[in-house]
Coordinates of C-alpha atoms and ligand atoms in Angstrom, one line a residue:
X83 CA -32.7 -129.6 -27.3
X84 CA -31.8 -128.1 -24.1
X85 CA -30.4 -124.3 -24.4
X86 CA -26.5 -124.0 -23.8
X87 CA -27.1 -120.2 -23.7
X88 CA -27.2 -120.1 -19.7
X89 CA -24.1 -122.0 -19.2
X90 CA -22.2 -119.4 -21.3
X91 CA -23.5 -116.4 -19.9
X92 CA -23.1 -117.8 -16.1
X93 CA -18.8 -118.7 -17.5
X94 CA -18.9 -115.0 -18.2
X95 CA -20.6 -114.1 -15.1
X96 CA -18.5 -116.4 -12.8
X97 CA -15.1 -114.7 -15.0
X98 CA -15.9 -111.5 -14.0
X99 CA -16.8 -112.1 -10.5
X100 CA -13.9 -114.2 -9.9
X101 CA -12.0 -111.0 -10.6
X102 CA -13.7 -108.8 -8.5
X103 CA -13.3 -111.4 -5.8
X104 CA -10.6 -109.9 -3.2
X105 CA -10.0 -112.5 -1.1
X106 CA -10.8 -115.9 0.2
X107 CA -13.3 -115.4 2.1
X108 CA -15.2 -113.9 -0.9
X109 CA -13.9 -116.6 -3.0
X110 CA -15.7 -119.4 -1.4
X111 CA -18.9 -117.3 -1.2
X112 CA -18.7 -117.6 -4.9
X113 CA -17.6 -121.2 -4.8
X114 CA -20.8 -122.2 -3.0
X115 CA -22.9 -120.1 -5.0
X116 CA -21.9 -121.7 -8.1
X117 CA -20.3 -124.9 -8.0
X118 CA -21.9 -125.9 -4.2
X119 CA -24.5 -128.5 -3.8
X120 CA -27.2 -126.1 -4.5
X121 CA -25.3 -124.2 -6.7
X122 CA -25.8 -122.9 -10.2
X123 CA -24.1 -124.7 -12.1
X124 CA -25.1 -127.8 -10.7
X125 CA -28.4 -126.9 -11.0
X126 CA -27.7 -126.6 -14.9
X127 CA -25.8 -129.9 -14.8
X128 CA -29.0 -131.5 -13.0
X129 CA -31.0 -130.9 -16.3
X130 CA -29.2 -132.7 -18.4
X131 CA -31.0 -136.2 -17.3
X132 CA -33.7 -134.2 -19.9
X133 CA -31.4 -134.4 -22.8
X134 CA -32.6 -136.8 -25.3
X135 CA -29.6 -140.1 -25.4
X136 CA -29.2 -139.1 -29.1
X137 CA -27.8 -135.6 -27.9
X138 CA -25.7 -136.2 -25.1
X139 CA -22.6 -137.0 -26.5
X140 CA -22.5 -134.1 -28.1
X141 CA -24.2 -131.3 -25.1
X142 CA -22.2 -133.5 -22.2
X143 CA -18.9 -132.8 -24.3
X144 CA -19.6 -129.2 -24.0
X145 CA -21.2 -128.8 -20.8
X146 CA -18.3 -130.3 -19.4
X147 CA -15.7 -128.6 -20.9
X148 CA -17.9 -125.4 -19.9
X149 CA -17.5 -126.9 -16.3
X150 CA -14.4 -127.7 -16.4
X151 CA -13.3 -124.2 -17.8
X152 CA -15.3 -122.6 -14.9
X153 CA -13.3 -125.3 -12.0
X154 CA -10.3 -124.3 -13.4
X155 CA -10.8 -120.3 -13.1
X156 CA -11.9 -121.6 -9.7
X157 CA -8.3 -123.1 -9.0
X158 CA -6.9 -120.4 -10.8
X159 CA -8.3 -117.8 -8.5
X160 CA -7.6 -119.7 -5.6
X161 CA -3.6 -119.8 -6.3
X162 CA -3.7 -116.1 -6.7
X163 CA -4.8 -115.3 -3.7
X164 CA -2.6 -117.6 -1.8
X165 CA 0.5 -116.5 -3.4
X166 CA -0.8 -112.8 -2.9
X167 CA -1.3 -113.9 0.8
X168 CA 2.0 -115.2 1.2
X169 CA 3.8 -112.3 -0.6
X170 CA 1.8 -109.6 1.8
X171 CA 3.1 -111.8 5.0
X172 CA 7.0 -111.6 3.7
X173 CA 6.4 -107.7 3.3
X174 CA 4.8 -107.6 7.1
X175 CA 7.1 -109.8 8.2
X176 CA 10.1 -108.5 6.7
X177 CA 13.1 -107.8 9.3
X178 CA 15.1 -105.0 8.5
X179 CA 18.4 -105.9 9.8
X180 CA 19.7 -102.3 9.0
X181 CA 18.0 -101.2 12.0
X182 CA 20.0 -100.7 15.5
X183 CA 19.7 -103.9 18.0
X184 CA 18.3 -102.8 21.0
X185 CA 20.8 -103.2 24.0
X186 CA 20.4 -105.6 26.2
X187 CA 20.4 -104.7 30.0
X188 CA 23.1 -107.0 31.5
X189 CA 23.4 -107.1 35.2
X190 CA 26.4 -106.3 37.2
X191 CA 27.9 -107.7 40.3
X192 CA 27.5 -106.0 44.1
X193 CA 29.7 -104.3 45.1
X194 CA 30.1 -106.6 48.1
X195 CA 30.7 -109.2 46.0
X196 CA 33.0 -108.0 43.8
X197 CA 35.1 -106.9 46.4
X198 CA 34.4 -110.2 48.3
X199 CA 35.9 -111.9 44.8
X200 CA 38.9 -109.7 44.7
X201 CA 40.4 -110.8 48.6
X202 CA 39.2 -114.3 47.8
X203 CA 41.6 -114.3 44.9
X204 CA 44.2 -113.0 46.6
X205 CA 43.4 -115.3 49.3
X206 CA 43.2 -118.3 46.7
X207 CA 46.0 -116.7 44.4
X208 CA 48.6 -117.4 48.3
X209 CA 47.2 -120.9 48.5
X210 CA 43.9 -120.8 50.5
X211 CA 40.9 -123.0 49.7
X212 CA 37.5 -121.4 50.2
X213 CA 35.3 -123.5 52.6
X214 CA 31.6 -122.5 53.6
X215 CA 30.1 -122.8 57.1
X216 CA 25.9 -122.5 57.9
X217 CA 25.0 -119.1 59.3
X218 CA 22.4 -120.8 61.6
X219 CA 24.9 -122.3 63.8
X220 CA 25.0 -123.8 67.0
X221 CA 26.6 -122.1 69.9
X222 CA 29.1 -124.6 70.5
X223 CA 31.0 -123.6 67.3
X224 CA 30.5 -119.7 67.4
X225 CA 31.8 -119.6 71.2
X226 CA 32.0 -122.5 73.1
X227 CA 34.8 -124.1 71.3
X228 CA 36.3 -120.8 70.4
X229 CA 37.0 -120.4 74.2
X230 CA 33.8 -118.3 74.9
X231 CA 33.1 -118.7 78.3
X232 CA 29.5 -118.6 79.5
X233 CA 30.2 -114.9 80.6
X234 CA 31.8 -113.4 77.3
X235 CA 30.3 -110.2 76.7
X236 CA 30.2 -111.4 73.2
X237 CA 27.2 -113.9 74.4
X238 CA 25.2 -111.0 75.7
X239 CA 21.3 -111.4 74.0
X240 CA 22.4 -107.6 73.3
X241 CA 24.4 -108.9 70.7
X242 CA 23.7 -112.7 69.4
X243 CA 20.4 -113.4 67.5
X244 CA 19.2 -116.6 69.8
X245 CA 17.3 -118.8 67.9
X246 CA 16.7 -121.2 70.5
X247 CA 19.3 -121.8 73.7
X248 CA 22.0 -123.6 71.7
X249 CA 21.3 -122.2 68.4
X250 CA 22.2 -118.6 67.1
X251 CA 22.9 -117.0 64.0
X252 CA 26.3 -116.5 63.6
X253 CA 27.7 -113.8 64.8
X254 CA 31.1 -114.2 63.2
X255 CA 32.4 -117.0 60.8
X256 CA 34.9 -118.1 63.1
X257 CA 32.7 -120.7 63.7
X258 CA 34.1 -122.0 60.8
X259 CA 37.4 -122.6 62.1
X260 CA 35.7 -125.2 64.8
X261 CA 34.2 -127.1 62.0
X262 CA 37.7 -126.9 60.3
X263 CA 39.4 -128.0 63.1
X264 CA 37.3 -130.8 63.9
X265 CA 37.2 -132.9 60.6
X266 CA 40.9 -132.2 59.1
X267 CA 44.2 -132.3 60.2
X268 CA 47.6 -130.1 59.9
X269 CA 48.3 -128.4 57.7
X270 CA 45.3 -126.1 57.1
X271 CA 45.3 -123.4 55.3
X272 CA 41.4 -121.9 54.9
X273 CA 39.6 -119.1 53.8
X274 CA 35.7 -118.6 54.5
X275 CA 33.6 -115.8 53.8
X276 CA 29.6 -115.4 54.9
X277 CA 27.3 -113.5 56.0
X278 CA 27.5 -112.7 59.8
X279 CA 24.4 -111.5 62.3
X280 CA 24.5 -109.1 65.2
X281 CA 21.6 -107.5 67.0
X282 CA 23.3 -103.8 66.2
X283 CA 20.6 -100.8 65.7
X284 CA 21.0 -99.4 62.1
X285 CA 23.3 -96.6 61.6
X286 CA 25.4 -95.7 58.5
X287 CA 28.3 -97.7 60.0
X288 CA 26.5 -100.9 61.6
X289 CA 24.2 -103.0 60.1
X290 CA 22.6 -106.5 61.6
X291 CA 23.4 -108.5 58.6
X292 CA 27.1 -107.7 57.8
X293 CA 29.9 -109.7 56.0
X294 CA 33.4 -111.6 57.0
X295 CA 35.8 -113.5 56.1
X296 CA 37.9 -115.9 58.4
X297 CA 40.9 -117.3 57.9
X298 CA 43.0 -120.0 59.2
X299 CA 46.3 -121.7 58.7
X300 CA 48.0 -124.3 61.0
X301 CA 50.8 -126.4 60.7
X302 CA 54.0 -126.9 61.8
X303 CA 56.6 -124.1 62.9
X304 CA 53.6 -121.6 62.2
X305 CA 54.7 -117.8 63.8
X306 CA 53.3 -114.6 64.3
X307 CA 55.7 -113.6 61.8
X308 CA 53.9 -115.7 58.9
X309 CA 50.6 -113.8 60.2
X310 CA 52.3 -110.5 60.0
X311 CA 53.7 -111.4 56.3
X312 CA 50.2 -112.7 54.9
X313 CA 48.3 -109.7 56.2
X314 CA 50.5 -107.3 55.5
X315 CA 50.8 -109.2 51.5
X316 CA 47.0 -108.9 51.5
X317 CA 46.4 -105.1 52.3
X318 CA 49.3 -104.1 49.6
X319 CA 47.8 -106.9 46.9
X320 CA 44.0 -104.7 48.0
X321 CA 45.2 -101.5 48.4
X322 CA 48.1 -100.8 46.2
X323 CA 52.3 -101.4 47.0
X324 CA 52.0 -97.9 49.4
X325 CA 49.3 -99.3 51.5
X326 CA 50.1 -98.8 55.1
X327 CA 49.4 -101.3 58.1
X328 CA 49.6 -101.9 61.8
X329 CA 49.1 -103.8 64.3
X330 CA 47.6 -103.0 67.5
X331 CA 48.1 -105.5 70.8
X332 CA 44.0 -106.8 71.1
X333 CA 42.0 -109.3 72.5
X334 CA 40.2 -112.3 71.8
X335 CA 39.5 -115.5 73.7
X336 CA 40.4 -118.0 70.9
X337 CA 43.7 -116.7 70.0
X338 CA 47.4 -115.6 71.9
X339 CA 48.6 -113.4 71.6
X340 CA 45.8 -111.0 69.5
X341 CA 45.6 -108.1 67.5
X342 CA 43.9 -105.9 65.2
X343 CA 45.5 -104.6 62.0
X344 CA 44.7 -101.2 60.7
X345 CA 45.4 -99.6 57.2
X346 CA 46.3 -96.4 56.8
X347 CA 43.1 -93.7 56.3
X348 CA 42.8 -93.9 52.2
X349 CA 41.4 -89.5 52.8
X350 CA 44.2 -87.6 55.1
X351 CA 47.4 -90.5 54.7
X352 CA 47.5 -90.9 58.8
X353 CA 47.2 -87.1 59.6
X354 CA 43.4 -87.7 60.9
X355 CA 39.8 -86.7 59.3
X356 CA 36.1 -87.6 59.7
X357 CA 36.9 -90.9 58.0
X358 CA 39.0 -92.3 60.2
X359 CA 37.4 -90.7 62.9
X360 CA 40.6 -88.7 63.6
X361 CA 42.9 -91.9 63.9
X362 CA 44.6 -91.8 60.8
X363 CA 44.1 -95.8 60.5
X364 CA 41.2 -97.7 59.6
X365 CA 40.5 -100.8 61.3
X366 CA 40.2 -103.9 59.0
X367 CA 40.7 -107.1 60.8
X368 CA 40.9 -108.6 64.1
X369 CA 43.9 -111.8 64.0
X370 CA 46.2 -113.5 66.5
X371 CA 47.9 -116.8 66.5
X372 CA 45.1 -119.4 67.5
X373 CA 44.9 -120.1 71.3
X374 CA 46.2 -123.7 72.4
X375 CA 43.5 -124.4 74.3
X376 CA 41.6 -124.3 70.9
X377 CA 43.6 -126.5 69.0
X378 CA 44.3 -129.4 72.1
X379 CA 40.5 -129.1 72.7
X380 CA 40.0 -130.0 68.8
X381 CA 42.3 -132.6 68.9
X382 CA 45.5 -131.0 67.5
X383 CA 48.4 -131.3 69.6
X384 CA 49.6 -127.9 70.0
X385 CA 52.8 -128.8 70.9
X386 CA 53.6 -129.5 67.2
X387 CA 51.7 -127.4 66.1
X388 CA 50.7 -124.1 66.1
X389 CA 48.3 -121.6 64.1
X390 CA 46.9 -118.2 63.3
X391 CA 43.6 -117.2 62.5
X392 CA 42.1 -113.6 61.5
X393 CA 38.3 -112.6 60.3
X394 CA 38.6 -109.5 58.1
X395 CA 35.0 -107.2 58.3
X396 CA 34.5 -107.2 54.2
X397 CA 32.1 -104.1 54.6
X398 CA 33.8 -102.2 55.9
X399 CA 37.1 -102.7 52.7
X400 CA 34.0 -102.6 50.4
X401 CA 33.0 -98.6 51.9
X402 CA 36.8 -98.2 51.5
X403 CA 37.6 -99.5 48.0
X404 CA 34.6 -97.5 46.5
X405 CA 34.4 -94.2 48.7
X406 CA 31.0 -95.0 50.0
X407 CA 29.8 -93.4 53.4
X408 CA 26.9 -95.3 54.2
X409 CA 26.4 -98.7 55.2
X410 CA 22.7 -98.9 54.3
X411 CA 23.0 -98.6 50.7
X412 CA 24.7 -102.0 50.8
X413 CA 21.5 -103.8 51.6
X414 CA 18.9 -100.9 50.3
X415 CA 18.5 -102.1 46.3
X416 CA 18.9 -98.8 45.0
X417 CA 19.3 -99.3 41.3
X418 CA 20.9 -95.8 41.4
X419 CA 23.5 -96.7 43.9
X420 CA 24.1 -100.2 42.2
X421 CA 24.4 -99.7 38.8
X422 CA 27.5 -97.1 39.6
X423 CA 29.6 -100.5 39.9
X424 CA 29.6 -101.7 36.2
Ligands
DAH606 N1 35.8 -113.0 65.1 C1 36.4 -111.7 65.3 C2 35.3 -110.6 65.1 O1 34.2 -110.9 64.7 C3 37.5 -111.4 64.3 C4 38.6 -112.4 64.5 C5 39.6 -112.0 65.4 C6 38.7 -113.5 63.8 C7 40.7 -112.8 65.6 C8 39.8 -114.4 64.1 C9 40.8 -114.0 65.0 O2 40.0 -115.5 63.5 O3 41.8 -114.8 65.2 O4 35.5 -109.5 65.4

């Protein structure tokens, strides 16, 4: 009769190092040892092809109870260490939601755009429409149709960034009003801001990449009144109900009569200071009511109707509206300088 005595002392082995066992790894180390192809128990199992038939019944039902007993502390074992797994992930997972978020760093506009999106509104808020123009632009629309002769000092190479003979970067969006002009009729009534290029040296008060904003309105009956009223609306909309303005008697080829408009030094109220370089006014914008040789030349009769036309330097408000001294720190990235504009 073969000896059952083995098979109970390797249940009581296998028990007690299923116990010890701490994790899975170790688990199927004992897995092959016992129940693997060359494993111990099989190897008892293998001998029972020696018991005599009489005896089998008898020895199989208890060697395989004995097996089965020993698979089932095997499955046994196995659950507890996969729940015990899963419960040590939830604690190392856990998300305490007691805990202060961490902020998030949210961005903030430019200055130069934030001011650009304040006389746009006020611009929009009177009835404009904002319309773009391309900043490499062909010197027919920057001077020739603006009444730029050949000669204009404004053509100098001193100034204008030539890109090739008849291409330039713009050197002021007025260019715009050409490409207005040319594709829609009376009335008009357009705002377009954009960057703007001059060949200028650096300085705290000129830069070569700089920012306007044009503007055009023609239609019938149009005065130098309705220019007067509009500007003067703007610069009280920008600058508060006391803000101050004049105009001075200017020129330009594209419009007659011109002027520039000032605004009354935000530091010493008119009296004169380093700001306003002792003027007492601020220049802000260069206007006038748009020369007729401009519109007849683009196709608009300009005996019924008539226009006006200004290109405000945007910068230049921007230094105003937030006290700053120095161009350069426009165009610098100086986290220190931008983030004061939350
Ligand atoms: N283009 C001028 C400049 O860059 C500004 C200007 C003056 C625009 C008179 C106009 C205007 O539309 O009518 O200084």
């Amino acid at each position: 009769m073969i000896n059952l005595k083995p098979l109970e002392l390797l249940r009581g082995l296998v028990n007690e190092q299923l116990s010890a066992a701490a994790n899975e790894k170790e688990l199927e180390e004992l897995r092959l040892r016992y129940l693997g192809r060359k494993g111990e128990l099989t190897a008892f199992l293998k001998q029972m092809g020696q018991v005599p038939p009489e005896e089998r019944p008898v020895i199989g039902k208890l060697v395989n109870k004995a097996r089965t007993e020993i698979e089932e502390m095997f499955a046994q074992k196995a659950r507890e260490l996969s729940s015990r797994s899963l419960e040590q992930r939830l604690r190392a997972e856990k998300i305490d939601v007691t805990l202060p978020g961490k902020s998030v760093k949210t961005g903030m506009r430019h200055p130069l755009s934030a001011v650009l999106d304040e006389v746009k509104e006020i611009f929009l808020g009177m009835g404009f429409t904002a319309v773009e123009g391309p900043e490499i632009e062909y010197d027919y629309y920057c001077f020739g149709a603006l009444n730029m002769p050949k000669t204009h000092p404004a053509r100098d190479t001193q100034d204008t960034l030539y890109i090739t003979d008849d291409i330039v970067l713009r050197t002021q969006t007025s260019s715009v009003q050409v490409r207005v002009m040319e594709k829609q009729k009376p009335p008009i009534r357009i705002i377009s801001p954009g960057r703007v290029y001059r060949s200028d040296q650096i300085d705290a008060t000129h830069s070569p990449l700089f920012h306007q904003i044009e503007g055009l309105v023609v239609d019938k009956g149009i005065t130098m009144g309705n220019l007067k009223g509009i500007l003067e609306v703007f610069a009280r909309r920008l600058f508060g109900e006391g803000a101050k303005v004049r105009f001075r008697p200017h020129h330009f080829p594209y419009t007659e009569p011109s002027a520039e408009m000032d605004t009354m030094c935000y530091l010493c109220g008119g009296k004169g200071c380093r700001v306003c370089k002792f003027e007492g006014y601020i220049e802000l914008l260069g206007c006038g009511m748009v020369h007729p040789k401009v519109l007849s030349d683009l196709g608009i009769d300009p005996e019924i109707y008539s226009g006006f036309a200004f290109g405000i330097g945007l910068d230049r408000i921007a230094m105003r509206r937030y006290g700053i001294d120095d161009m350069r720190l426009f165009f610098e990235n100086d986290m220190r300088f931008l983030s004061q504009f939350r």
